[in-house]
Structure formats: C-alpha cells, structure tokens
Short mmCIF file of N, CA, C and O in Angstrom, two decimals:
data_model
loop_
_atom_site.label_atom_id
_atom_site.label_comp_id
_atom_site.label_asym_id
_atom_site.label_seq_id
_atom_site.Cartn_x
_atom_site.Cartn_y
_atom_site.Cartn_z
N MET A 7 -23.19 -24.04 9.57
CA MET A 7 -22.02 -22.81 9.20
C MET A 7 -21.20 -22.98 10.16
O MET A 7 -20.67 -23.01 11.57
N SER A 8 -20.06 -21.95 9.96
CA SER A 8 -18.50 -22.06 10.46
C SER A 8 -18.96 -20.20 11.77
O SER A 8 -19.55 -19.84 10.87
N LYS A 9 -18.37 -19.93 11.95
CA LYS A 9 -18.08 -19.25 13.16
C LYS A 9 -17.73 -18.66 13.84
O LYS A 9 -16.59 -19.74 14.09
N PHE A 10 -16.91 -17.29 14.23
CA PHE A 10 -15.75 -16.91 15.31
C PHE A 10 -16.88 -16.80 16.78
O PHE A 10 -17.59 -15.89 17.00
N GLU A 11 -16.03 -17.86 17.28
CA GLU A 11 -16.76 -17.65 18.91
C GLU A 11 -15.56 -16.93 20.23
O GLU A 11 -14.78 -17.22 19.70
N ILE A 12 -15.98 -15.47 20.13
CA ILE A 12 -15.60 -14.12 20.87
C ILE A 12 -15.15 -14.50 22.53
O ILE A 12 -16.71 -15.24 22.95
N THR A 13 -14.56 -15.23 23.47
CA THR A 13 -15.37 -15.71 25.03
C THR A 13 -14.04 -15.19 25.62
O THR A 13 -13.01 -14.45 25.45
N THR A 14 -14.09 -15.13 27.08
CA THR A 14 -13.66 -14.63 27.41
C THR A 14 -11.98 -15.76 28.70
O THR A 14 -12.87 -16.13 28.74
N ARG A 15 -11.05 -15.07 28.58
CA ARG A 15 -10.17 -15.78 29.33
C ARG A 15 -10.15 -15.73 30.88
O ARG A 15 -10.58 -14.12 31.38
N LYS A 16 -9.42 -17.02 31.84
CA LYS A 16 -10.10 -16.71 33.27
C LYS A 16 -9.11 -15.10 33.48
O LYS A 16 -9.36 -14.45 34.35
N ASN A 17 -8.06 -14.71 32.68
CA ASN A 17 -7.64 -13.99 33.03
C ASN A 17 -7.71 -12.33 32.61
O ASN A 17 -7.35 -10.96 33.12
N GLY A 18 -9.39 -12.45 32.13
CA GLY A 18 -10.00 -11.40 31.41
C GLY A 18 -9.82 -10.95 30.09
O GLY A 18 -10.79 -9.80 29.30
N GLU A 19 -8.56 -11.49 29.58
CA GLU A 19 -8.69 -11.61 27.69
C GLU A 19 -9.23 -11.95 26.91
O GLU A 19 -10.33 -13.18 28.07
N THR A 20 -9.85 -10.98 26.04
CA THR A 20 -10.99 -11.61 24.96
C THR A 20 -10.02 -12.36 24.07
O THR A 20 -8.53 -12.14 23.41
N GLN A 21 -10.75 -13.84 23.46
CA GLN A 21 -10.03 -14.80 22.11
C GLN A 21 -10.98 -14.94 21.22
O GLN A 21 -12.08 -14.38 22.16
N PHE A 22 -11.06 -15.18 20.30
CA PHE A 22 -11.30 -15.95 19.39
C PHE A 22 -11.07 -17.47 19.03
O PHE A 22 -9.81 -18.21 18.95
N ASN A 23 -11.80 -17.93 18.53
CA ASN A 23 -12.53 -20.02 18.49
C ASN A 23 -12.55 -19.77 17.03
O ASN A 23 -14.09 -18.98 16.59
N LEU A 24 -12.21 -20.03 16.27
CA LEU A 24 -12.34 -20.28 14.24
C LEU A 24 -13.45 -21.89 14.75
O LEU A 24 -12.16 -23.18 14.60
N LYS A 25 -14.18 -21.89 14.61
CA LYS A 25 -14.96 -23.06 14.60
C LYS A 25 -15.41 -23.42 12.99
O LYS A 25 -16.52 -22.53 12.57
N ALA A 26 -15.42 -24.96 13.01
CA ALA A 26 -16.22 -25.20 11.53
C ALA A 26 -17.60 -25.71 11.95
O ALA A 26 -18.30 -25.44 12.48
N GLY A 27 -17.85 -26.50 10.41
CA GLY A 27 -19.18 -25.63 10.45
C GLY A 27 -19.74 -27.57 11.31
O GLY A 27 -20.95 -26.81 11.90
N ASN A 28 -18.39 -27.92 12.09
CA ASN A 28 -19.27 -29.22 12.80
C ASN A 28 -18.85 -29.49 14.38
O ASN A 28 -18.28 -29.98 14.78
N GLY A 29 -18.52 -28.01 14.85
CA GLY A 29 -17.68 -27.53 16.00
C GLY A 29 -16.58 -28.15 16.67
O GLY A 29 -15.96 -27.36 17.30
N GLN A 30 -15.83 -28.40 15.68
CA GLN A 30 -14.52 -28.31 15.99
C GLN A 30 -13.84 -27.04 15.77
O GLN A 30 -13.93 -26.39 14.77
N VAL A 31 -12.68 -26.72 16.60
CA VAL A 31 -12.16 -25.85 16.95
C VAL A 31 -10.20 -26.02 15.37
O VAL A 31 -9.89 -26.98 15.24
N ILE A 32 -10.50 -24.92 14.39
CA ILE A 32 -9.40 -24.84 12.96
C ILE A 32 -9.31 -23.72 13.80
O ILE A 32 -7.49 -24.52 13.16
N LEU A 33 -9.03 -23.08 14.45
CA LEU A 33 -7.72 -21.58 15.02
C LEU A 33 -8.12 -21.26 16.51
O LEU A 33 -9.36 -21.10 16.07
N ALA A 34 -7.28 -20.65 17.27
CA ALA A 34 -7.06 -19.89 17.85
C ALA A 34 -6.26 -18.85 18.13
O ALA A 34 -5.29 -19.42 17.70
N SER A 35 -6.99 -17.79 18.52
CA SER A 35 -6.38 -16.42 18.88
C SER A 35 -5.35 -16.44 20.38
O SER A 35 -5.76 -17.69 20.99
N GLU A 36 -4.50 -15.59 19.74
CA GLU A 36 -3.83 -15.51 21.09
C GLU A 36 -5.10 -15.12 22.02
O GLU A 36 -6.29 -14.65 21.43
N GLY A 37 -4.80 -14.61 22.88
CA GLY A 37 -5.06 -13.58 24.62
C GLY A 37 -5.44 -11.81 23.74
O GLY A 37 -4.20 -11.68 23.68
N TYR A 38 -6.23 -11.16 23.87
CA TYR A 38 -6.50 -9.69 23.32
C TYR A 38 -7.04 -9.29 24.91
O TYR A 38 -7.64 -9.61 25.63
N SER A 39 -6.20 -7.67 24.66
CA SER A 39 -6.75 -7.06 26.17
C SER A 39 -7.86 -6.56 26.08
O SER A 39 -8.97 -5.80 26.89
N SER A 40 -8.78 -6.19 24.70
CA SER A 40 -10.12 -5.80 24.33
C SER A 40 -11.07 -6.76 23.07
O SER A 40 -10.35 -7.71 22.37
N LYS A 41 -12.44 -5.98 23.50
CA LYS A 41 -13.17 -7.22 22.41
C LYS A 41 -12.22 -6.13 21.54
O LYS A 41 -12.43 -6.64 20.01
N SER A 42 -12.14 -4.96 21.04
CA SER A 42 -12.22 -4.25 19.39
C SER A 42 -10.85 -4.52 19.21
O SER A 42 -10.58 -4.54 17.85
N ALA A 43 -9.62 -5.33 19.87
CA ALA A 43 -8.94 -5.31 18.97
C ALA A 43 -8.92 -7.31 19.22
O ALA A 43 -8.17 -7.83 17.66
N CYS A 44 -9.48 -7.64 19.30
CA CYS A 44 -10.66 -9.48 19.44
C CYS A 44 -10.84 -9.63 17.65
O CYS A 44 -10.48 -10.24 17.04
N LEU A 45 -11.98 -8.00 17.41
CA LEU A 45 -12.62 -8.45 17.16
C LEU A 45 -11.18 -7.23 14.96
O LEU A 45 -11.81 -8.36 13.89
N ASN A 46 -10.65 -6.52 15.50
CA ASN A 46 -9.40 -6.88 14.72
C ASN A 46 -9.22 -7.31 14.08
O ASN A 46 -8.02 -7.73 13.17
N GLY A 47 -8.37 -9.12 14.90
CA GLY A 47 -8.03 -10.38 14.81
C GLY A 47 -8.82 -10.78 14.06
O GLY A 47 -8.30 -11.47 12.59
N ILE A 48 -10.09 -10.95 14.27
CA ILE A 48 -10.36 -12.19 13.19
C ILE A 48 -10.94 -11.83 12.68
O ILE A 48 -10.53 -11.90 10.41
N GLU A 49 -10.77 -10.41 11.61
CA GLU A 49 -10.77 -9.67 10.27
C GLU A 49 -9.17 -9.52 10.10
O GLU A 49 -9.41 -9.79 8.59
N SER A 50 -8.85 -9.49 10.18
CA SER A 50 -7.37 -10.22 9.87
C SER A 50 -7.55 -11.65 9.76
O SER A 50 -6.68 -11.67 8.26
N VAL A 51 -8.24 -12.02 10.68
CA VAL A 51 -7.60 -13.47 10.15
C VAL A 51 -8.43 -13.27 8.59
O VAL A 51 -7.97 -14.09 7.95
N ARG A 52 -9.83 -13.77 8.42
CA ARG A 52 -10.01 -12.87 7.25
C ARG A 52 -9.57 -13.15 6.13
O ARG A 52 -9.21 -13.80 4.78
N LYS A 53 -8.52 -11.55 6.27
CA LYS A 53 -7.70 -11.16 5.08
C LYS A 53 -7.13 -12.00 4.80
O LYS A 53 -6.61 -12.32 3.26
N ASN A 54 -5.84 -13.02 5.54
CA ASN A 54 -4.77 -12.70 5.50
C ASN A 54 -5.08 -14.78 5.46
O ASN A 54 -3.92 -15.01 5.20
N SER A 55 -6.29 -15.33 5.74
CA SER A 55 -6.10 -16.33 5.81
C SER A 55 -6.41 -17.01 4.10
O SER A 55 -5.84 -18.08 3.72
N GLN A 56 -6.68 -16.52 2.83
CA GLN A 56 -6.16 -16.67 1.65
C GLN A 56 -5.21 -16.04 0.57
O GLN A 56 -4.79 -17.48 -0.03
N ASP A 57 -4.56 -16.38 1.56
CA ASP A 57 -2.28 -16.08 1.19
C ASP A 57 -2.07 -17.37 1.64
O ASP A 57 -1.45 -16.93 2.49
N ASP A 58 -1.40 -18.57 1.22
CA ASP A 58 -0.81 -19.42 1.54
C ASP A 58 0.63 -19.38 1.99
O ASP A 58 0.69 -19.25 2.71
N SER A 59 1.14 -17.90 1.96
CA SER A 59 2.65 -17.21 2.15
C SER A 59 2.35 -17.30 4.01
O SER A 59 3.43 -16.20 4.11
N ARG A 60 1.18 -16.89 4.56
CA ARG A 60 0.22 -16.20 5.24
C ARG A 60 0.98 -17.17 7.09
O ARG A 60 0.65 -17.28 7.80
N TYR A 61 0.58 -19.32 5.73
CA TYR A 61 0.71 -20.07 6.94
C TYR A 61 2.56 -20.01 7.10
O TYR A 61 3.49 -21.20 5.98
N ASP A 62 2.18 -20.93 7.95
CA ASP A 62 4.29 -21.52 8.96
C ASP A 62 3.49 -22.63 9.04
O ASP A 62 2.86 -22.80 10.24
N LYS A 63 4.46 -24.08 8.35
CA LYS A 63 3.77 -25.01 8.52
C LYS A 63 4.48 -25.49 9.86
O LYS A 63 6.12 -25.59 9.49
N LEU A 64 4.72 -26.11 10.21
CA LEU A 64 5.64 -26.34 12.25
C LEU A 64 4.97 -27.56 12.48
O LEU A 64 4.43 -28.36 12.03
N THR A 65 6.41 -28.44 12.72
CA THR A 65 6.06 -29.58 13.44
C THR A 65 6.29 -29.08 15.38
O THR A 65 7.34 -28.67 15.84
N SER A 66 5.69 -29.74 15.87
CA SER A 66 5.98 -28.91 17.48
C SER A 66 6.93 -29.87 17.66
O SER A 66 7.53 -31.32 17.31
N SER A 67 7.68 -30.40 19.07
CA SER A 67 9.59 -30.67 19.96
C SER A 67 8.60 -32.51 19.80
O SER A 67 9.47 -33.28 19.76
N ASN A 68 6.51 -32.71 19.97
CA ASN A 68 6.96 -34.19 20.23
C ASN A 68 6.58 -34.67 18.64
O ASN A 68 5.99 -35.71 18.50
N GLY A 69 6.54 -33.93 17.69
CA GLY A 69 6.66 -34.27 15.82
C GLY A 69 5.27 -34.51 15.51
O GLY A 69 5.46 -34.74 14.72
N LYS A 70 4.23 -33.71 16.29
CA LYS A 70 3.18 -33.11 15.70
C LYS A 70 3.17 -32.16 14.94
O LYS A 70 3.56 -31.05 15.68
N PRO A 71 2.51 -32.19 13.46
CA PRO A 71 2.45 -31.17 13.09
C PRO A 71 0.78 -29.91 13.37
O PRO A 71 0.52 -31.05 14.41
N TYR A 72 1.41 -28.41 12.89
CA TYR A 72 0.41 -27.61 12.76
C TYR A 72 0.97 -26.48 12.67
O TYR A 72 1.61 -26.11 11.65
N PHE A 73 -0.09 -25.50 12.09
CA PHE A 73 0.23 -24.61 12.19
C PHE A 73 -0.49 -23.41 12.39
O PHE A 73 -0.34 -23.18 13.18
N ASN A 74 0.76 -22.04 12.69
CA ASN A 74 0.21 -20.39 12.59
C ASN A 74 0.27 -19.55 11.10
O ASN A 74 0.15 -20.03 10.11
N LEU A 75 -1.24 -19.31 10.88
CA LEU A 75 -1.97 -18.35 10.13
C LEU A 75 -1.10 -16.52 11.07
O LEU A 75 -1.61 -16.10 12.55
N LYS A 76 -0.93 -15.97 10.31
CA LYS A 76 0.26 -14.65 10.29
C LYS A 76 0.18 -13.67 9.92
O LYS A 76 -0.79 -13.62 8.52
N ALA A 77 0.01 -12.33 10.55
CA ALA A 77 -0.79 -10.65 9.69
C ALA A 77 0.38 -10.27 8.74
O ALA A 77 1.67 -11.34 8.35
N SER A 78 0.49 -9.16 8.53
CA SER A 78 1.23 -9.22 7.35
C SER A 78 2.13 -8.76 7.79
O SER A 78 3.90 -8.89 7.22
N ASN A 79 2.04 -8.13 9.48
CA ASN A 79 3.09 -7.66 9.69
C ASN A 79 3.69 -8.99 10.36
O ASN A 79 5.06 -8.61 11.19
N GLY A 80 3.84 -9.93 10.06
CA GLY A 80 4.72 -11.13 10.62
C GLY A 80 3.88 -11.40 12.14
O GLY A 80 4.14 -12.56 13.02
N GLN A 81 3.42 -11.19 12.35
CA GLN A 81 2.60 -11.69 13.32
C GLN A 81 1.65 -12.25 13.84
O GLN A 81 0.56 -12.30 12.75
N ILE A 82 1.39 -13.69 15.03
CA ILE A 82 0.81 -14.48 14.79
C ILE A 82 -0.58 -14.17 14.90
O ILE A 82 -0.35 -13.88 16.38
N ILE A 83 -1.45 -14.12 14.14
CA ILE A 83 -2.66 -14.01 15.18
C ILE A 83 -4.12 -15.04 14.73
O ILE A 83 -4.97 -15.23 15.25
N GLY A 84 -3.48 -16.65 14.80
CA GLY A 84 -4.16 -18.10 15.14
C GLY A 84 -2.71 -18.75 15.07
O GLY A 84 -2.28 -18.97 14.40
N ALA A 85 -3.00 -19.84 15.78
CA ALA A 85 -2.50 -21.23 15.94
C ALA A 85 -4.14 -21.96 15.65
O ALA A 85 -5.43 -22.00 16.09
N SER A 86 -3.37 -23.13 15.25
CA SER A 86 -4.00 -24.54 15.16
C SER A 86 -3.90 -25.28 15.87
O SER A 86 -3.21 -25.43 17.18
N GLU A 87 -4.51 -26.67 16.16
CA GLU A 87 -4.35 -28.35 17.31
C GLU A 87 -3.31 -28.41 16.66
O GLU A 87 -2.60 -28.17 15.35
N MET A 88 -2.74 -29.50 17.55
CA MET A 88 -1.56 -30.34 16.78
C MET A 88 -2.24 -31.53 16.11
O MET A 88 -3.17 -32.64 16.58
N TYR A 89 -1.76 -31.52 14.91
CA TYR A 89 -2.55 -32.78 14.21
C TYR A 89 -1.59 -34.22 14.21
O TYR A 89 -0.62 -34.53 14.64
N GLU A 90 -1.77 -35.79 14.16
CA GLU A 90 -1.44 -36.59 13.26
C GLU A 90 -0.88 -36.96 12.47
O GLU A 90 -0.42 -37.48 12.40
N SER A 91 -1.23 -36.09 11.85
CA SER A 91 -0.23 -36.18 10.67
C SER A 91 -0.40 -34.77 9.62
O SER A 91 -0.62 -33.93 9.55
N VAL A 92 0.65 -34.47 8.46
CA VAL A 92 1.01 -33.27 7.55
C VAL A 92 -0.14 -33.56 6.41
O VAL A 92 -0.72 -32.88 7.03
N ALA A 93 -0.56 -34.40 6.46
CA ALA A 93 -1.97 -34.77 5.81
C ALA A 93 -3.19 -33.37 5.68
O ALA A 93 -3.46 -33.03 6.00
N SER A 94 -3.01 -34.35 7.26
CA SER A 94 -3.88 -33.70 9.19
C SER A 94 -4.51 -32.25 8.64
O SER A 94 -5.19 -31.61 8.98
N ARG A 95 -3.21 -31.77 9.00
CA ARG A 95 -2.89 -30.59 8.98
C ARG A 95 -3.13 -29.79 7.69
O ARG A 95 -3.40 -27.75 7.68
N ASP A 96 -1.99 -29.76 6.27
CA ASP A 96 -2.93 -29.10 5.16
C ASP A 96 -4.45 -29.93 5.25
O ASP A 96 -4.88 -28.31 4.80
N ASN A 97 -5.24 -30.68 5.45
CA ASN A 97 -6.27 -30.34 5.62
C ASN A 97 -6.95 -29.10 6.46
O ASN A 97 -7.86 -28.21 6.11
N GLY A 98 -6.74 -28.83 7.72
CA GLY A 98 -6.85 -27.68 8.42
C GLY A 98 -6.75 -26.44 8.49
O GLY A 98 -7.17 -25.29 7.90
N ILE A 99 -4.68 -26.14 6.96
CA ILE A 99 -5.13 -24.54 6.79
C ILE A 99 -6.17 -24.79 5.55
O ILE A 99 -6.64 -23.53 5.22
N GLU A 100 -6.91 -25.46 4.53
CA GLU A 100 -7.70 -25.50 3.81
C GLU A 100 -9.09 -25.33 4.44
O GLU A 100 -9.22 -24.98 4.12
N SER A 101 -9.74 -25.55 5.36
CA SER A 101 -10.04 -25.33 6.57
C SER A 101 -10.91 -24.31 6.71
O SER A 101 -11.66 -22.83 6.41
N VAL A 102 -9.21 -23.06 7.12
CA VAL A 102 -9.80 -21.73 7.43
C VAL A 102 -9.33 -21.18 6.42
O VAL A 102 -10.46 -20.38 6.41
N LYS A 103 -8.77 -21.46 5.05
CA LYS A 103 -9.18 -20.67 3.76
C LYS A 103 -10.93 -20.83 3.70
O LYS A 103 -11.46 -19.87 2.74
N LYS A 104 -11.74 -22.11 3.95
CA LYS A 104 -12.81 -22.71 3.34
C LYS A 104 -14.03 -21.28 4.50
O LYS A 104 -14.63 -20.61 3.25
N ASN A 105 -13.71 -21.61 5.59
CA ASN A 105 -14.04 -20.86 6.52
C ASN A 105 -13.93 -19.96 6.61
O ASN A 105 -15.64 -19.16 7.47
N ALA A 106 -12.91 -19.23 6.92
CA ALA A 106 -12.68 -18.46 7.46
C ALA A 106 -13.47 -16.31 7.38
O ALA A 106 -13.80 -15.51 7.23
N PRO A 107 -13.85 -16.42 5.21
CA PRO A 107 -14.50 -15.11 5.42
C PRO A 107 -15.92 -15.23 4.73
O PRO A 107 -15.92 -14.29 5.59
N GLU A 108 -16.64 -16.46 5.24
CA GLU A 108 -17.64 -15.94 5.93
C GLU A 108 -18.52 -16.46 6.42
O GLU A 108 -19.88 -16.64 7.51
N ALA A 109 -16.81 -16.48 7.98
CA ALA A 109 -18.07 -17.34 9.38
C ALA A 109 -18.63 -16.01 9.98
O ALA A 109 -18.11 -14.90 9.69
N GLU A 110 -19.82 -16.96 10.45
CA GLU A 110 -20.22 -15.58 11.69
C GLU A 110 -20.02 -15.49 12.33
O GLU A 110 -19.25 -16.31 12.99
N ILE A 111 -20.21 -14.02 13.80
CA ILE A 111 -19.27 -13.36 15.03
C ILE A 111 -20.83 -13.91 16.20
O ILE A 111 -21.86 -13.96 15.51
N SER A 112 -20.17 -15.25 16.63
CA SER A 112 -20.28 -15.61 17.89
C SER A 112 -20.05 -14.85 19.23
O SER A 112 -19.17 -15.77 19.41
N ASP A 113 -20.99 -13.85 20.31
CA ASP A 113 -20.23 -13.18 21.46
C ASP A 113 -20.91 -14.27 22.27
O ASP A 113 -21.74 -13.57 23.29
N LEU A 114 -19.52 -14.75 23.03
CA LEU A 114 -20.46 -15.49 24.23
C LEU A 114 -19.22 -14.95 25.55
O LEU A 114 -19.43 -15.32 26.40
N THR A 115 -19.34 -13.80 24.93
CA THR A 115 -18.75 -12.94 26.54
C THR A 115 -19.50 -12.12 26.91
O THR A 115 -20.87 -12.30 26.87
#
C-alpha cells in the first residue's frame, strides 16, 4: 500500500515523502513551516498528479533524468529522485499518478 509519510526535518520544517507499495520514495516535498501546510501540499499532489501537464521532465547537470510535479500556480510541490534513464523517470511519473490519489497518510512527527 502506498503512503505519504510526514516527517520533521532537523531544522523543524515538516515534509512528506510519497512512497510506493515497495517502500521506495517516488516523490519528495519541500519543507513546510507547519503540518497544516504540509497536509495542503499532500492534497495538492493528489489533485495535480493526474494532470500530465503538471509534470516537468528534466535532466540534471550530471545527465540524470528527474521530474518535478507543479501545482496550478507553477509552484513545485514534489520532486523525484535522479533516475538512470528517461524510461525509468517516466515510470516514476506513472507510479505517482497511480499511487498518489489513494495513498494513506502516515504521520511520523
């Protein structure tokens, strides 16, 4: 079962990771100043994950593909890991689309 894990960073900010059923992180959030803002971020991922136009497919300076998921206002709400291939990155996007809508929330704060 996929899940959003909410954790607290060392600097006190709250963040979430969307994990696939196998436990792999498929999307990581920015740091939020409050848990309520973090929960709003999760809802934004649920809403925007189904819209292909919300995904920016990018390549890092070292040549590794990755993606960002953006909200309707253009703000990045989640970033992927670095992948070894474009096909792997595209599979990561499909995994977010599949897992985000029904993922449970696990609050580890």
